[in-house]
mmCIF file with all atom_site columns, C-alpha atoms in Angstrom:
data_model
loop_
_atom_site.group_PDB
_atom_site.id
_atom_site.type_symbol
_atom_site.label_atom_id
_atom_site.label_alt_id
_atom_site.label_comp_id
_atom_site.label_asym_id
_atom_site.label_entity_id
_atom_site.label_seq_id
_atom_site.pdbx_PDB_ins_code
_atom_site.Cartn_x
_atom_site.Cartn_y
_atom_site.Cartn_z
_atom_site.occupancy
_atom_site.B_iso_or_equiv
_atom_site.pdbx_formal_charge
_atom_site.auth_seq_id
_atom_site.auth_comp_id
_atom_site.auth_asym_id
_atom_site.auth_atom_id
_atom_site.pdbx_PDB_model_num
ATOM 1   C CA . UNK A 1 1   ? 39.669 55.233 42.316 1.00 0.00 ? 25  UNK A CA 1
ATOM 2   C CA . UNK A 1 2   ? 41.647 52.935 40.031 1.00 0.00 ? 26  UNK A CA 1
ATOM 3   C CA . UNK A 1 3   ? 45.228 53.753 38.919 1.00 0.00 ? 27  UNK A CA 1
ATOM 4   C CA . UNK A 1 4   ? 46.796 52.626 35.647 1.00 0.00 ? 28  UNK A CA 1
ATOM 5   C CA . UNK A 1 5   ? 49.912 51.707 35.698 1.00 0.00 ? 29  UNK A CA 1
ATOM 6   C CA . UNK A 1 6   ? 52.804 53.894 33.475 1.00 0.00 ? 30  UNK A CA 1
ATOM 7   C CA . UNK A 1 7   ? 53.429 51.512 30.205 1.00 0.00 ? 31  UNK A CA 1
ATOM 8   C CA . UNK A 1 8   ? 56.410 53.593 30.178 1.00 0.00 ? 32  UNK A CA 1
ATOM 9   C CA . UNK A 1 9   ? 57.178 52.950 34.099 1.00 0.00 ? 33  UNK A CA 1
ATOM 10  C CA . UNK A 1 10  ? 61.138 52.336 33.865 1.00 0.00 ? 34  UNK A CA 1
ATOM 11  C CA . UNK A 1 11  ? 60.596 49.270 36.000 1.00 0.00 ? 35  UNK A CA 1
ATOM 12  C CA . UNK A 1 12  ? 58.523 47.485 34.236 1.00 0.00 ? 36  UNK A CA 1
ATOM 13  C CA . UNK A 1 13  ? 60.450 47.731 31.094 1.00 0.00 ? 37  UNK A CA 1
ATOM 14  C CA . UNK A 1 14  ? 61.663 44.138 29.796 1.00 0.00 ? 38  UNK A CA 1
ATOM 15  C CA . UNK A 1 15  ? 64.639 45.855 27.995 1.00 0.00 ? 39  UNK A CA 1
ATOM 16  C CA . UNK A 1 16  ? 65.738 47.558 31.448 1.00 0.00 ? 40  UNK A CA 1
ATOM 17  C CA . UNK A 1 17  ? 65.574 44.375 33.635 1.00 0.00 ? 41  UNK A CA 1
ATOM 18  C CA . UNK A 1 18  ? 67.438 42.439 30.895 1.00 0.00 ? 42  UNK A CA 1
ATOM 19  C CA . UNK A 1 19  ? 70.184 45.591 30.533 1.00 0.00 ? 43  UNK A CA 1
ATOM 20  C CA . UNK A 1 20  ? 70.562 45.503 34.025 1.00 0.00 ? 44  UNK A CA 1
ATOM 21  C CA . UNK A 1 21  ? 70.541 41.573 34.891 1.00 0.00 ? 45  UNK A CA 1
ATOM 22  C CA . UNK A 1 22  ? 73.081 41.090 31.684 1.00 0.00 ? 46  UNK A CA 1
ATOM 23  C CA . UNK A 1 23  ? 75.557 43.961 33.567 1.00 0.00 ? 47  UNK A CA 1
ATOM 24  C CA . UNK A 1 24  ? 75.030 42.344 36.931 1.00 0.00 ? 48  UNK A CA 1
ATOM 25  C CA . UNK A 1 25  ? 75.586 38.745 35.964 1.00 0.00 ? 49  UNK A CA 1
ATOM 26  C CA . UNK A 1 26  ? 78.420 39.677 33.213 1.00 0.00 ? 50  UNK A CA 1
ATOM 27  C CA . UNK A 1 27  ? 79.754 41.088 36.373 1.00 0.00 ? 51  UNK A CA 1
ATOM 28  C CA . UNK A 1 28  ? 79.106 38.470 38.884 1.00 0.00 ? 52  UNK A CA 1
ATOM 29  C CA . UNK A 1 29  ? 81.739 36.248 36.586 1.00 0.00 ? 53  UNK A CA 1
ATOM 30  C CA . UNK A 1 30  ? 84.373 39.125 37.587 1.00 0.00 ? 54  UNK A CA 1
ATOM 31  C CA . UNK A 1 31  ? 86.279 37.115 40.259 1.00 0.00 ? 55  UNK A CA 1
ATOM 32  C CA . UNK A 1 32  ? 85.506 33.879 39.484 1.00 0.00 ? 56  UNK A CA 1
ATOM 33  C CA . UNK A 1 33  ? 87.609 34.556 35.546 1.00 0.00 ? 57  UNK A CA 1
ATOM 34  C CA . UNK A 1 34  ? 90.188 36.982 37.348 1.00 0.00 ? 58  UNK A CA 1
ATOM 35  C CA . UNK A 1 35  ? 92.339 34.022 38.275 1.00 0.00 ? 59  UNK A CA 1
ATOM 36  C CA . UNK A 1 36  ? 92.865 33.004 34.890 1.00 0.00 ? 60  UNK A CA 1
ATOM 37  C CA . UNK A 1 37  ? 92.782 36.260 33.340 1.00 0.00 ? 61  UNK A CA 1
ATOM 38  C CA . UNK A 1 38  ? 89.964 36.156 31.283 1.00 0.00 ? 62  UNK A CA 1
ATOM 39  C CA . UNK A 1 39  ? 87.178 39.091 30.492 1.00 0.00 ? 63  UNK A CA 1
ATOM 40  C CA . UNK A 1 40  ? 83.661 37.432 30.243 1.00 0.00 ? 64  UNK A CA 1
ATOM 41  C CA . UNK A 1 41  ? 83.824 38.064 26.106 1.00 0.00 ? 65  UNK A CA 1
ATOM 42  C CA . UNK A 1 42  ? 87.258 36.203 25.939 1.00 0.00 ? 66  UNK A CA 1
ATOM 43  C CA . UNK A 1 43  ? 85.594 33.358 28.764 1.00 0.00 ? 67  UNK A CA 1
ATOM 44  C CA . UNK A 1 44  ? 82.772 32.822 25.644 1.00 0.00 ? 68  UNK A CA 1
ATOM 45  C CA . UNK A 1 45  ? 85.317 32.870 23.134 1.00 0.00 ? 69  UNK A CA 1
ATOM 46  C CA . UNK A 1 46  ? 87.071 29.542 25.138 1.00 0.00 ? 70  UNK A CA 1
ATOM 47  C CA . UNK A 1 47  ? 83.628 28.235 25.298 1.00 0.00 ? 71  UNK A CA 1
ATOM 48  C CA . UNK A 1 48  ? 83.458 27.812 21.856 1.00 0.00 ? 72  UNK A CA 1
ATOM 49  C CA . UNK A 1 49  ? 86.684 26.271 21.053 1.00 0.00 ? 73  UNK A CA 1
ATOM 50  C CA . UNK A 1 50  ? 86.917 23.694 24.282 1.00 0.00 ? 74  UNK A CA 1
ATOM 51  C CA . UNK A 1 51  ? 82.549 22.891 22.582 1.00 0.00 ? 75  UNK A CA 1
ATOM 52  C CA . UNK A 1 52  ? 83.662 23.229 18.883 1.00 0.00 ? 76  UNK A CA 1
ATOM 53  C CA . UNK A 1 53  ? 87.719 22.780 18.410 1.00 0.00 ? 77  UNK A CA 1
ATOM 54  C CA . UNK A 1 54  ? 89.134 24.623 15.716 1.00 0.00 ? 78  UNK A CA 1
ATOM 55  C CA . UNK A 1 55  ? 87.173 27.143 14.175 1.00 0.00 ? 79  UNK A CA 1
ATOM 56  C CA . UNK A 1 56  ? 87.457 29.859 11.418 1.00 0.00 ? 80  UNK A CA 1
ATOM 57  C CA . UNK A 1 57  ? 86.678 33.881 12.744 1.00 0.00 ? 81  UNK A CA 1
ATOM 58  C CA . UNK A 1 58  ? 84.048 33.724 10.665 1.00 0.00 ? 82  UNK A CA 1
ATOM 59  C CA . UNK A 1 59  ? 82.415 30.881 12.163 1.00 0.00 ? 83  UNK A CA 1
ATOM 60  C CA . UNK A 1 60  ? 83.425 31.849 15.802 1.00 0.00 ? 84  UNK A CA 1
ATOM 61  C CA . UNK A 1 61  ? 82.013 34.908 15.375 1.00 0.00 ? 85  UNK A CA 1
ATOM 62  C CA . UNK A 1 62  ? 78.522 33.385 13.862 1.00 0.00 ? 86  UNK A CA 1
ATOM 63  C CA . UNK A 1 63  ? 78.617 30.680 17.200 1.00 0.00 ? 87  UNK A CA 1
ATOM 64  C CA . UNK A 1 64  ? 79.167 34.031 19.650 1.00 0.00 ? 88  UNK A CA 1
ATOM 65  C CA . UNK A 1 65  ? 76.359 36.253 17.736 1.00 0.00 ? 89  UNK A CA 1
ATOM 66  C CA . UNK A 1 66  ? 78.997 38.910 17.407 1.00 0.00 ? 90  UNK A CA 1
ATOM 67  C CA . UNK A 1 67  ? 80.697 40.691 14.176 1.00 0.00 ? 91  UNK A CA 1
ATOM 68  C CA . UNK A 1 68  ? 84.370 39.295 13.501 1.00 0.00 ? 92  UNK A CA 1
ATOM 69  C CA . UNK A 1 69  ? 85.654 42.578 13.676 1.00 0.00 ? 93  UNK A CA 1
ATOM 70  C CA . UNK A 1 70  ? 84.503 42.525 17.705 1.00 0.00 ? 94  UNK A CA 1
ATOM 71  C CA . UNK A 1 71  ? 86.123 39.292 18.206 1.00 0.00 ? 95  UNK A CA 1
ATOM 72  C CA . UNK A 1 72  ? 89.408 39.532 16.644 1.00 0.00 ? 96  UNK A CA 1
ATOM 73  C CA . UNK A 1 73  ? 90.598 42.045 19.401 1.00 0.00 ? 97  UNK A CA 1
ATOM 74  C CA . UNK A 1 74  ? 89.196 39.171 21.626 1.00 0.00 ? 98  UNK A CA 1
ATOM 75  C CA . UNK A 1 75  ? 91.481 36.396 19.747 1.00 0.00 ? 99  UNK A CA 1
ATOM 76  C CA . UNK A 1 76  ? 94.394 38.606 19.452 1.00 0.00 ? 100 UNK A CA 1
ATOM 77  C CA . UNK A 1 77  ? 93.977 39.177 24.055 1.00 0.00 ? 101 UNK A CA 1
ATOM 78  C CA . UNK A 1 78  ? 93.621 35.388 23.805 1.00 0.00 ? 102 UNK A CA 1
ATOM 79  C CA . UNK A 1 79  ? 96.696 34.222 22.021 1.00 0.00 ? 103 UNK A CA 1
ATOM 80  C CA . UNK A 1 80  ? 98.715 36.725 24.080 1.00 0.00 ? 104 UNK A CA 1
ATOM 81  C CA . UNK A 1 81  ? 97.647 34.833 26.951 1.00 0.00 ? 105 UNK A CA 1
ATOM 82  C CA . UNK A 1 82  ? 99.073 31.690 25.347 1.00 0.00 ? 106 UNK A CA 1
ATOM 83  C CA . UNK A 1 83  ? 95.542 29.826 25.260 1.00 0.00 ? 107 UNK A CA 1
ATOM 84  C CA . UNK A 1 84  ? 95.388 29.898 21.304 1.00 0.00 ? 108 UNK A CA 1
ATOM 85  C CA . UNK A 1 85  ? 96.302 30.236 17.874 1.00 0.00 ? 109 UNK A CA 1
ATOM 86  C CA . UNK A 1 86  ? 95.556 32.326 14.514 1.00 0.00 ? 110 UNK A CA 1
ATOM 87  C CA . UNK A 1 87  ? 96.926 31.054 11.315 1.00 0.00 ? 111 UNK A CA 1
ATOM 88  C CA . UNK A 1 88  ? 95.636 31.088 7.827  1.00 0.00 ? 112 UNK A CA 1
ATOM 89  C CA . UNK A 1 89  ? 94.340 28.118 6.370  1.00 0.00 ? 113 UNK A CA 1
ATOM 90  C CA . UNK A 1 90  ? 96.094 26.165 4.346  1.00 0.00 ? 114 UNK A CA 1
ATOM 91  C CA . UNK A 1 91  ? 93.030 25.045 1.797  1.00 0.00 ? 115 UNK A CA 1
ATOM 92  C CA . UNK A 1 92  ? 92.264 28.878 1.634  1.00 0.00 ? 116 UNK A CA 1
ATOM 93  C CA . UNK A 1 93  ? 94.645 31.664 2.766  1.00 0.00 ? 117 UNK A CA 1
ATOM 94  C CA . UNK A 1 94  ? 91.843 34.495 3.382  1.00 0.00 ? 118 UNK A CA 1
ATOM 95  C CA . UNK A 1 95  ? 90.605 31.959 6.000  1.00 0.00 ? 119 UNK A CA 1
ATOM 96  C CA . UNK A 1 96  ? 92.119 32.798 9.441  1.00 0.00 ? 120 UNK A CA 1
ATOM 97  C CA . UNK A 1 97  ? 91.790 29.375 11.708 1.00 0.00 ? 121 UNK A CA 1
ATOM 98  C CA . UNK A 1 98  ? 91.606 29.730 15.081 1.00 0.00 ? 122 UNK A CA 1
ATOM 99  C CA . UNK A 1 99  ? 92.626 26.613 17.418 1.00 0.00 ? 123 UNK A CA 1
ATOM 100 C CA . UNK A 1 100 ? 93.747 25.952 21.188 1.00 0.00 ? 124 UNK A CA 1
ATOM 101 C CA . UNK A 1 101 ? 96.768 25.556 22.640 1.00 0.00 ? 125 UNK A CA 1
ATOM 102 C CA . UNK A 1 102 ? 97.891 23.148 25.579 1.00 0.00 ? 126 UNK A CA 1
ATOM 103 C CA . UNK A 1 103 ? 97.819 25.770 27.713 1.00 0.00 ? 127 UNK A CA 1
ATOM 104 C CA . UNK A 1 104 ? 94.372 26.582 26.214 1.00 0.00 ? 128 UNK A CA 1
ATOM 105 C CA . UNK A 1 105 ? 92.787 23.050 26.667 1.00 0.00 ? 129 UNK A CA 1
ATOM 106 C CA . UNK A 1 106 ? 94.801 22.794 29.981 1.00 0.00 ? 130 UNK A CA 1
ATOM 107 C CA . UNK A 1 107 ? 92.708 25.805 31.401 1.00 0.00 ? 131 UNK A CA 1
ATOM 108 C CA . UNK A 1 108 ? 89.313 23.597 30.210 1.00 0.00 ? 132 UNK A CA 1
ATOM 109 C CA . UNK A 1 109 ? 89.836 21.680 33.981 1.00 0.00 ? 133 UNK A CA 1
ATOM 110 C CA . UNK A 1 110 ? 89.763 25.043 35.666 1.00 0.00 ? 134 UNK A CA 1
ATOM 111 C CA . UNK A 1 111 ? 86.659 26.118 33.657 1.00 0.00 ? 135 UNK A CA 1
ATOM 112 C CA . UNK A 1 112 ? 84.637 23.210 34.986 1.00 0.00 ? 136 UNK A CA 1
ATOM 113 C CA . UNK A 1 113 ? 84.461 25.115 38.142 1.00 0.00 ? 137 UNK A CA 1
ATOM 114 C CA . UNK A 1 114 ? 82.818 27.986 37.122 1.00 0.00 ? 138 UNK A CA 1
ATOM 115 C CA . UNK A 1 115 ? 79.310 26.651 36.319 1.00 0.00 ? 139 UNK A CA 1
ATOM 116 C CA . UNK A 1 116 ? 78.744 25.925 39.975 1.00 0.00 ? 140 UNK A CA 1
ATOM 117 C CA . UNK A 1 117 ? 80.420 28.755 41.328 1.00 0.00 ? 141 UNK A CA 1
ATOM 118 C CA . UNK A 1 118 ? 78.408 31.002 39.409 1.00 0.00 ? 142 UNK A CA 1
ATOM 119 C CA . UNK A 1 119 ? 75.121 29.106 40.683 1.00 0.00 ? 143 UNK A CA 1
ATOM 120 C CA . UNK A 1 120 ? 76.533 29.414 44.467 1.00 0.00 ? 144 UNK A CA 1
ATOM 121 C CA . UNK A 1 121 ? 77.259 33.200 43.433 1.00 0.00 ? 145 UNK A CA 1
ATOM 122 C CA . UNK A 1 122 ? 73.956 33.343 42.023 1.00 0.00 ? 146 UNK A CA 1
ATOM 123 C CA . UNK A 1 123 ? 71.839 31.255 44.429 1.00 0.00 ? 147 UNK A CA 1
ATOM 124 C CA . UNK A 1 124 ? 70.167 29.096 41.328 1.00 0.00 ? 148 UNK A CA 1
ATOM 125 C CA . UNK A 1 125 ? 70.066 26.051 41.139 1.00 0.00 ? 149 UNK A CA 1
ATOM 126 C CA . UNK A 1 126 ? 70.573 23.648 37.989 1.00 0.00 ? 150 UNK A CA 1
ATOM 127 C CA . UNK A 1 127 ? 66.715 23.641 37.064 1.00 0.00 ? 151 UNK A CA 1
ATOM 128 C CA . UNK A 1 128 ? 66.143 27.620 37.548 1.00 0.00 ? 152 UNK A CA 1
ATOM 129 C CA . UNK A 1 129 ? 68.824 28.265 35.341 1.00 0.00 ? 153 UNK A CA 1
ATOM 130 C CA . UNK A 1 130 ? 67.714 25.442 32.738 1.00 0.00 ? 154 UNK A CA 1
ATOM 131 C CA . UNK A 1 131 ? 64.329 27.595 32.772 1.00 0.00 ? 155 UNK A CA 1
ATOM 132 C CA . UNK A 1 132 ? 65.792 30.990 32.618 1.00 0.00 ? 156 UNK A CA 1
ATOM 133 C CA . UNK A 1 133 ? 68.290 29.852 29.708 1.00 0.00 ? 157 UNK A CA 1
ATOM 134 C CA . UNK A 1 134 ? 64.959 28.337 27.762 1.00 0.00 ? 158 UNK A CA 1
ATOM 135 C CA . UNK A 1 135 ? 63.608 31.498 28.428 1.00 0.00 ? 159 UNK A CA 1
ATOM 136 C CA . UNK A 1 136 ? 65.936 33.849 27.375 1.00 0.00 ? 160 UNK A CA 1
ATOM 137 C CA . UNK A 1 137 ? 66.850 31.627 24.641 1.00 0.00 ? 161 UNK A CA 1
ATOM 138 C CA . UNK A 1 138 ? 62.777 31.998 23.275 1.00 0.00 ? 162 UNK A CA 1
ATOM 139 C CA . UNK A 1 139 ? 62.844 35.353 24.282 1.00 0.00 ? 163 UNK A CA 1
ATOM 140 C CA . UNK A 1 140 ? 66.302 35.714 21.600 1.00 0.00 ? 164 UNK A CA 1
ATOM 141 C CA . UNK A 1 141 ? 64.278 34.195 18.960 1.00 0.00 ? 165 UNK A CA 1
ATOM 142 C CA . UNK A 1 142 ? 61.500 36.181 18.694 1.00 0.00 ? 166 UNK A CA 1
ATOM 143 C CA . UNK A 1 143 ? 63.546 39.191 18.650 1.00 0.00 ? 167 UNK A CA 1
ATOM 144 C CA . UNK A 1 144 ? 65.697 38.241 15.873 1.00 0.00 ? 168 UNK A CA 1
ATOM 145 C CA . UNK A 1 145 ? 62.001 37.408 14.509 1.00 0.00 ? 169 UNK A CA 1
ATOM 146 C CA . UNK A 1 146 ? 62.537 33.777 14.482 1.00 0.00 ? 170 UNK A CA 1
ATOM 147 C CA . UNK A 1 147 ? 59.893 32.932 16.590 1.00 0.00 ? 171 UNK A CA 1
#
């Protein structure tokens, strides 16, 4: 007797293993941000600007795949924190400009940490993660139907 597996089997549903590894790893970064109060969103956010230096919401929000109106909430947690700035540009007022602040690119030295304490968290190593990020980074461009 041969059994066919459920195409609808929960388990072996990509979208459920990525739901579910994105909540687990989001999570995983928990503790390791706590100490400098950042959320995993606002962690991204400081990505950007230690990567990129000043940036416009717009552009920010392009870099982070995410509408502005999701990351200014973000900024506004941010600046409260003292790690950056909003102000409008100066070439073009409807611009809002977002850069860091010393205590912002202070914090960078801390955040050099956190890529190996997430792989000892983890248990991957440099090259599984280097294939899992080409992977998932492939696996993001064919669903946006770039691929």
């Amino acid at each position: 007797m041969t059994t066919t597996a459920d195409p609808l089997a929960l388990e072996s549903q990509v979208c459920f293993a990525l739901s579910v590894a994105a909540r687990s790893v989001i999570s995983a970064y928990r503790p390791v941000l706590e100490p400098v109060g950042l959320t995993h969103p606002q962690y991204l956010v400081m990505l950007a600007l230690w990567e990129h230096g000043a940036l416009s919401v717009r552009r920010l929000s392009d870099l982070l795949a995410l509408e502005p109106a999701t990351v200014s909430p973000l900024l506004k947690r941010l600046e409260g924190l003292g790690y950056l700035t909003r102000e409008r540009s100066s070439r073009d007022e409807r611009v809002l400009e977002v850069a860091l602040t010393a205590a912002g690119r202070e914090l960078r030295s801390y955040a050099e940490t956190i890529p190996g304490a997430m792989m000892r968290r983890l248990g991957l190593g440099p090259d599984e993660l280097r294939e899992l990020h080409g992977t998932m980074t492939r696996l993001i461009a064919a669903a946006r139907g770039e691929a």
